[in-house]
């Protein structure tokens, strides 16, 4: 079981002439919780979006659960169906109810019958704590509730991996906790998670390893104890001191 | 304590007197303005009413109800139009009962229209008792259809199939005398259009393509293939059961509504397809759609109507010529489709990239992303613009006058010219026609606002 579920080797991404990722290596084992942090523009989003093929890497290799991410459309489809993603701005579908948002993928991708999909979706909405909002539209919910729907929507695909791109940074402080609680519960249930976040309390509580990104590179990685207690790189120290004093 | 209970209640809405004081008499200047306007409105309204009742001579309007309704359509064949209208009436009732909402507006307007014509308080040897009775029966049919549609057993699919059958029957009743090939082409074509529109509507409503729709898409493809195959057949012999009624005799509201309804129903799907094609990554498709849209938008409708009515005929072999009214319909459709396409494109651009990314991340493929996520949002966003386009199309039907088709305005003009006495009475005729257009356009835009509320465009 120690076979890595995500293998990234020398991943490079260019946007025209600008190189956003300059050779990132990472291996993630099943059930690990990875926290990615670093200054703005360091390539954190680009990296986790590349894993889901929302961006394309021009050089290097990405293997998800034994399948290599290439131009092959079927591989991309398979890999996407194994990875759930939660965005900073939620990106719920505004024209569909909460329940329809969650059942969309089960019905259209997993081809479940509607009543079964509805039942599963209600269980997921209970898990994230908002079953009573099932028939509302996203626009009628608070930010924290929307983000929890987004998590339920991703979980409805029964993914093996969950990606989070700054899931709490668009939220008011009092809503951050309700989303983090859901994520902690998810981490404890054994889900493999890659989380871009600056919530260091969350990292300390559930992260197995942390990766510090700067200028398109992994500058430093290690367990939370290593990173917080004994950072090796000057840049890591500086960055941590900046965000921890805030 | 009492303060907090006070604050818990929303403030009372102001009474009418308070409203008047706050809005109409809140300053000296505003009060003067209000008083002035009251006088202006009073005298205008009084003058208009006086003119309508005492001065105006409505003979050129009320003496020729059939001319305004159907033009020169042979009077002994009027039952065909009557039957078609009754079918449409009962179907509007049925749809109102099954689907409710928006259809109600159209069903009620249609009923009101029949009732007004039936009860017109004028002596007329055309509006005989049987004719008036038949018109009133249509009101009854709408109501009957409504009750039928409310029955549990009647499902949406039943009503949809009823529409399909009715459209086929109406095509058969109204357009016989064409060659067998033309008849078949029209039958298959109208079924095809109907199915496509129904698929688009259902896809938007349920937010996707379910198994029923997939079957319908398959049927649509088969029909399309049949339609194309038919075009390559030599002209099949014709055995008309019904007497031929040349569309040259069609006129009045019949033509106006035929062109408007046909143009709207046809141009919408074509416009959506063009908009998607313009954003396609296939260069050939993209260039074709872009060229089509830009060329059509760069040319006045009058020119397009001329092209379809004159030039198109020059290139066609004599046996494949298309009916004059259908040519006008094609011109209007393509013109409107190009504008609809641009509206839809605006809507497509308004859908954020984040929506597409979220859809990709839950594993949808590109067809699903377009039909489930992007298109529904894009179309909702542009309903007002598209309805505006439809209203413009409706009013533009008056332009077919220049290719010799007598729609409502053309009939009005020919009535004015038919009698030296009527030359003095142009105002009455034009005011009447303007009212017909205004009321119809108002119903359309009212329906569009209703549609916006039901789809919840405003709340997000
Ligand atoms: N689609 C794009 N086109 C061009 N440049 C891009 C694109 N996406 C990202 N970049 C650039 O790549 C770099 C890395 O961006 P990325 O969004 O991955 O940073 P980030 O670490 O997530 O930053 P933040 O904390 O602000 O979200 C930035 O300089 C950004 O401007
Ligand atoms: Mg980012």
Short mmCIF file of C-alpha atoms in Angstrom, two decimals, chain A residues 58-195:
data_model
loop_
_atom_site.label_atom_id
_atom_site.label_comp_id
_atom_site.label_asym_id
_atom_site.label_seq_id
_atom_site.Cartn_x
_atom_site.Cartn_y
_atom_site.Cartn_z
CA UNK A 58 5.04 20.70 -21.44
CA UNK A 59 7.86 18.74 -19.87
CA UNK A 60 8.12 16.03 -17.23
CA UNK A 61 5.84 13.23 -16.17
CA UNK A 62 2.70 12.94 -14.05
CA UNK A 63 1.34 9.51 -13.12
CA UNK A 64 -1.94 9.25 -11.21
CA UNK A 65 -2.85 5.86 -9.78
CA UNK A 66 -0.77 4.15 -12.43
CA UNK A 67 -2.12 6.15 -15.38
CA UNK A 68 0.14 8.65 -17.07
CA UNK A 69 -1.33 12.04 -17.88
CA UNK A 70 -0.80 12.60 -21.62
CA UNK A 71 -2.78 14.07 -24.47
CA UNK A 72 -4.85 10.90 -24.59
CA UNK A 73 -8.40 12.12 -23.98
CA UNK A 74 -9.49 8.86 -22.37
CA UNK A 75 -6.66 9.03 -19.85
CA UNK A 76 -7.59 12.61 -19.03
CA UNK A 77 -11.21 11.59 -18.51
CA UNK A 78 -10.26 8.66 -16.28
CA UNK A 79 -7.89 10.75 -14.22
CA UNK A 80 -10.38 13.58 -13.81
CA UNK A 81 -13.01 11.17 -12.62
CA UNK A 82 -10.61 9.99 -9.88
CA UNK A 83 -9.76 13.50 -8.68
CA UNK A 84 -12.11 15.90 -6.95
CA UNK A 85 -11.29 19.59 -6.96
CA UNK A 86 -12.38 22.45 -4.74
CA UNK A 87 -11.77 25.99 -5.96
CA UNK A 88 -11.08 29.22 -4.15
CA UNK A 89 -14.22 30.84 -5.61
CA UNK A 90 -16.38 27.68 -5.21
CA UNK A 91 -17.44 27.66 -8.89
CA UNK A 92 -20.79 26.09 -8.12
CA UNK A 93 -23.22 25.92 -11.04
CA UNK A 94 -25.58 28.83 -10.34
CA UNK A 95 -28.42 27.57 -12.53
CA UNK A 96 -28.70 24.27 -10.68
CA UNK A 97 -29.93 23.61 -7.15
CA UNK A 98 -27.52 22.42 -4.48
CA UNK A 99 -28.80 18.88 -4.94
CA UNK A 100 -28.44 19.08 -8.74
CA UNK A 101 -24.90 20.41 -8.34
CA UNK A 102 -24.00 17.38 -6.27
CA UNK A 103 -25.83 14.79 -8.40
CA UNK A 104 -24.56 16.09 -11.73
CA UNK A 105 -21.45 13.95 -11.88
CA UNK A 106 -23.05 10.78 -10.43
CA UNK A 107 -25.81 10.95 -13.03
CA UNK A 108 -23.79 11.96 -16.08
CA UNK A 109 -20.40 10.42 -15.42
CA UNK A 110 -21.06 7.50 -13.10
CA UNK A 111 -24.46 6.90 -14.76
CA UNK A 112 -26.33 6.29 -11.52
CA UNK A 113 -30.13 6.35 -11.65
CA UNK A 114 -31.51 9.64 -10.36
CA UNK A 115 -33.08 8.40 -7.11
CA UNK A 116 -29.91 6.61 -6.12
CA UNK A 117 -27.84 9.69 -6.94
CA UNK A 118 -30.23 11.82 -4.88
CA UNK A 119 -29.88 9.48 -1.91
CA UNK A 120 -26.10 9.54 -2.07
CA UNK A 121 -26.09 13.30 -2.48
CA UNK A 122 -28.26 13.78 0.59
CA UNK A 123 -25.84 11.64 2.60
CA UNK A 124 -22.95 13.81 1.41
CA UNK A 125 -24.82 17.00 2.22
CA UNK A 126 -25.41 15.63 5.70
CA UNK A 127 -21.73 14.86 5.98
CA UNK A 128 -20.84 18.48 5.20
CA UNK A 129 -23.62 19.67 7.50
CA UNK A 130 -26.16 21.31 5.16
CA UNK A 131 -28.85 18.77 4.17
CA UNK A 132 -31.55 21.41 4.72
CA UNK A 133 -30.20 23.55 1.87
CA UNK A 134 -30.59 20.84 -0.78
CA UNK A 135 -33.23 22.60 -2.84
CA UNK A 136 -31.82 26.10 -2.70
CA UNK A 137 -29.73 27.70 -5.40
CA UNK A 138 -26.05 28.46 -4.73
CA UNK A 139 -26.74 32.19 -4.86
CA UNK A 140 -28.95 31.83 -1.79
CA UNK A 141 -26.19 30.35 0.40
CA UNK A 142 -23.41 31.90 2.45
CA UNK A 143 -19.82 31.52 1.27
CA UNK A 144 -19.05 28.84 3.85
CA UNK A 145 -22.13 26.87 2.86
CA UNK A 146 -21.26 27.19 -0.83
CA UNK A 147 -17.78 25.87 -0.25
CA UNK A 148 -19.17 22.90 1.68
CA UNK A 149 -21.50 22.18 -1.24
CA UNK A 150 -18.47 22.33 -3.52
CA UNK A 151 -16.74 19.74 -1.33
CA UNK A 152 -19.84 17.53 -1.43
CA UNK A 153 -19.97 17.93 -5.21
CA UNK A 154 -16.37 16.78 -5.52
CA UNK A 155 -16.90 13.87 -3.14
CA UNK A 156 -19.93 12.71 -5.13
CA UNK A 157 -17.54 11.48 -7.83
CA UNK A 158 -16.11 9.05 -5.25
CA UNK A 159 -12.64 10.39 -5.98
CA UNK A 160 -9.42 8.80 -4.78
CA UNK A 161 -7.72 12.18 -4.50
CA UNK A 162 -9.03 15.60 -3.48
CA UNK A 163 -7.38 18.85 -4.55
CA UNK A 164 -8.07 22.11 -2.70
CA UNK A 165 -6.90 25.46 -4.07
CA UNK A 166 -7.07 27.99 -1.21
CA UNK A 167 -10.56 26.78 -0.22
CA UNK A 168 -10.95 29.27 2.64
CA UNK A 169 -9.23 32.38 1.39
CA UNK A 170 -12.39 33.89 -0.12
CA UNK A 171 -14.32 33.35 3.10
CA UNK A 172 -15.12 35.59 6.06
CA UNK A 173 -13.26 34.51 9.21
CA UNK A 174 -16.32 33.08 10.93
CA UNK A 175 -16.98 30.76 7.98
CA UNK A 176 -13.44 29.47 7.66
CA UNK A 177 -13.83 27.11 10.59
CA UNK A 178 -16.92 25.37 9.25
CA UNK A 179 -15.09 24.54 6.02
CA UNK A 180 -11.87 23.52 7.78
CA UNK A 181 -13.85 21.21 10.08
CA UNK A 182 -15.19 19.38 7.05
CA UNK A 183 -11.68 19.12 5.60
CA UNK A 184 -10.23 17.81 8.87
CA UNK A 185 -12.94 15.16 9.02
CA UNK A 186 -12.14 14.24 5.42
CA UNK A 187 -8.42 13.99 6.17
CA UNK A 188 -9.07 11.76 9.15
CA UNK A 189 -11.25 9.48 7.04
CA UNK A 190 -8.16 8.57 5.01
CA UNK A 191 -8.67 10.65 1.85
CA UNK A 192 -5.58 11.54 -0.13
CA UNK A 193 -5.52 15.34 -0.15
CA UNK A 194 -3.43 18.08 -1.74
CA UNK A 195 -4.29 21.38 -0.12
#
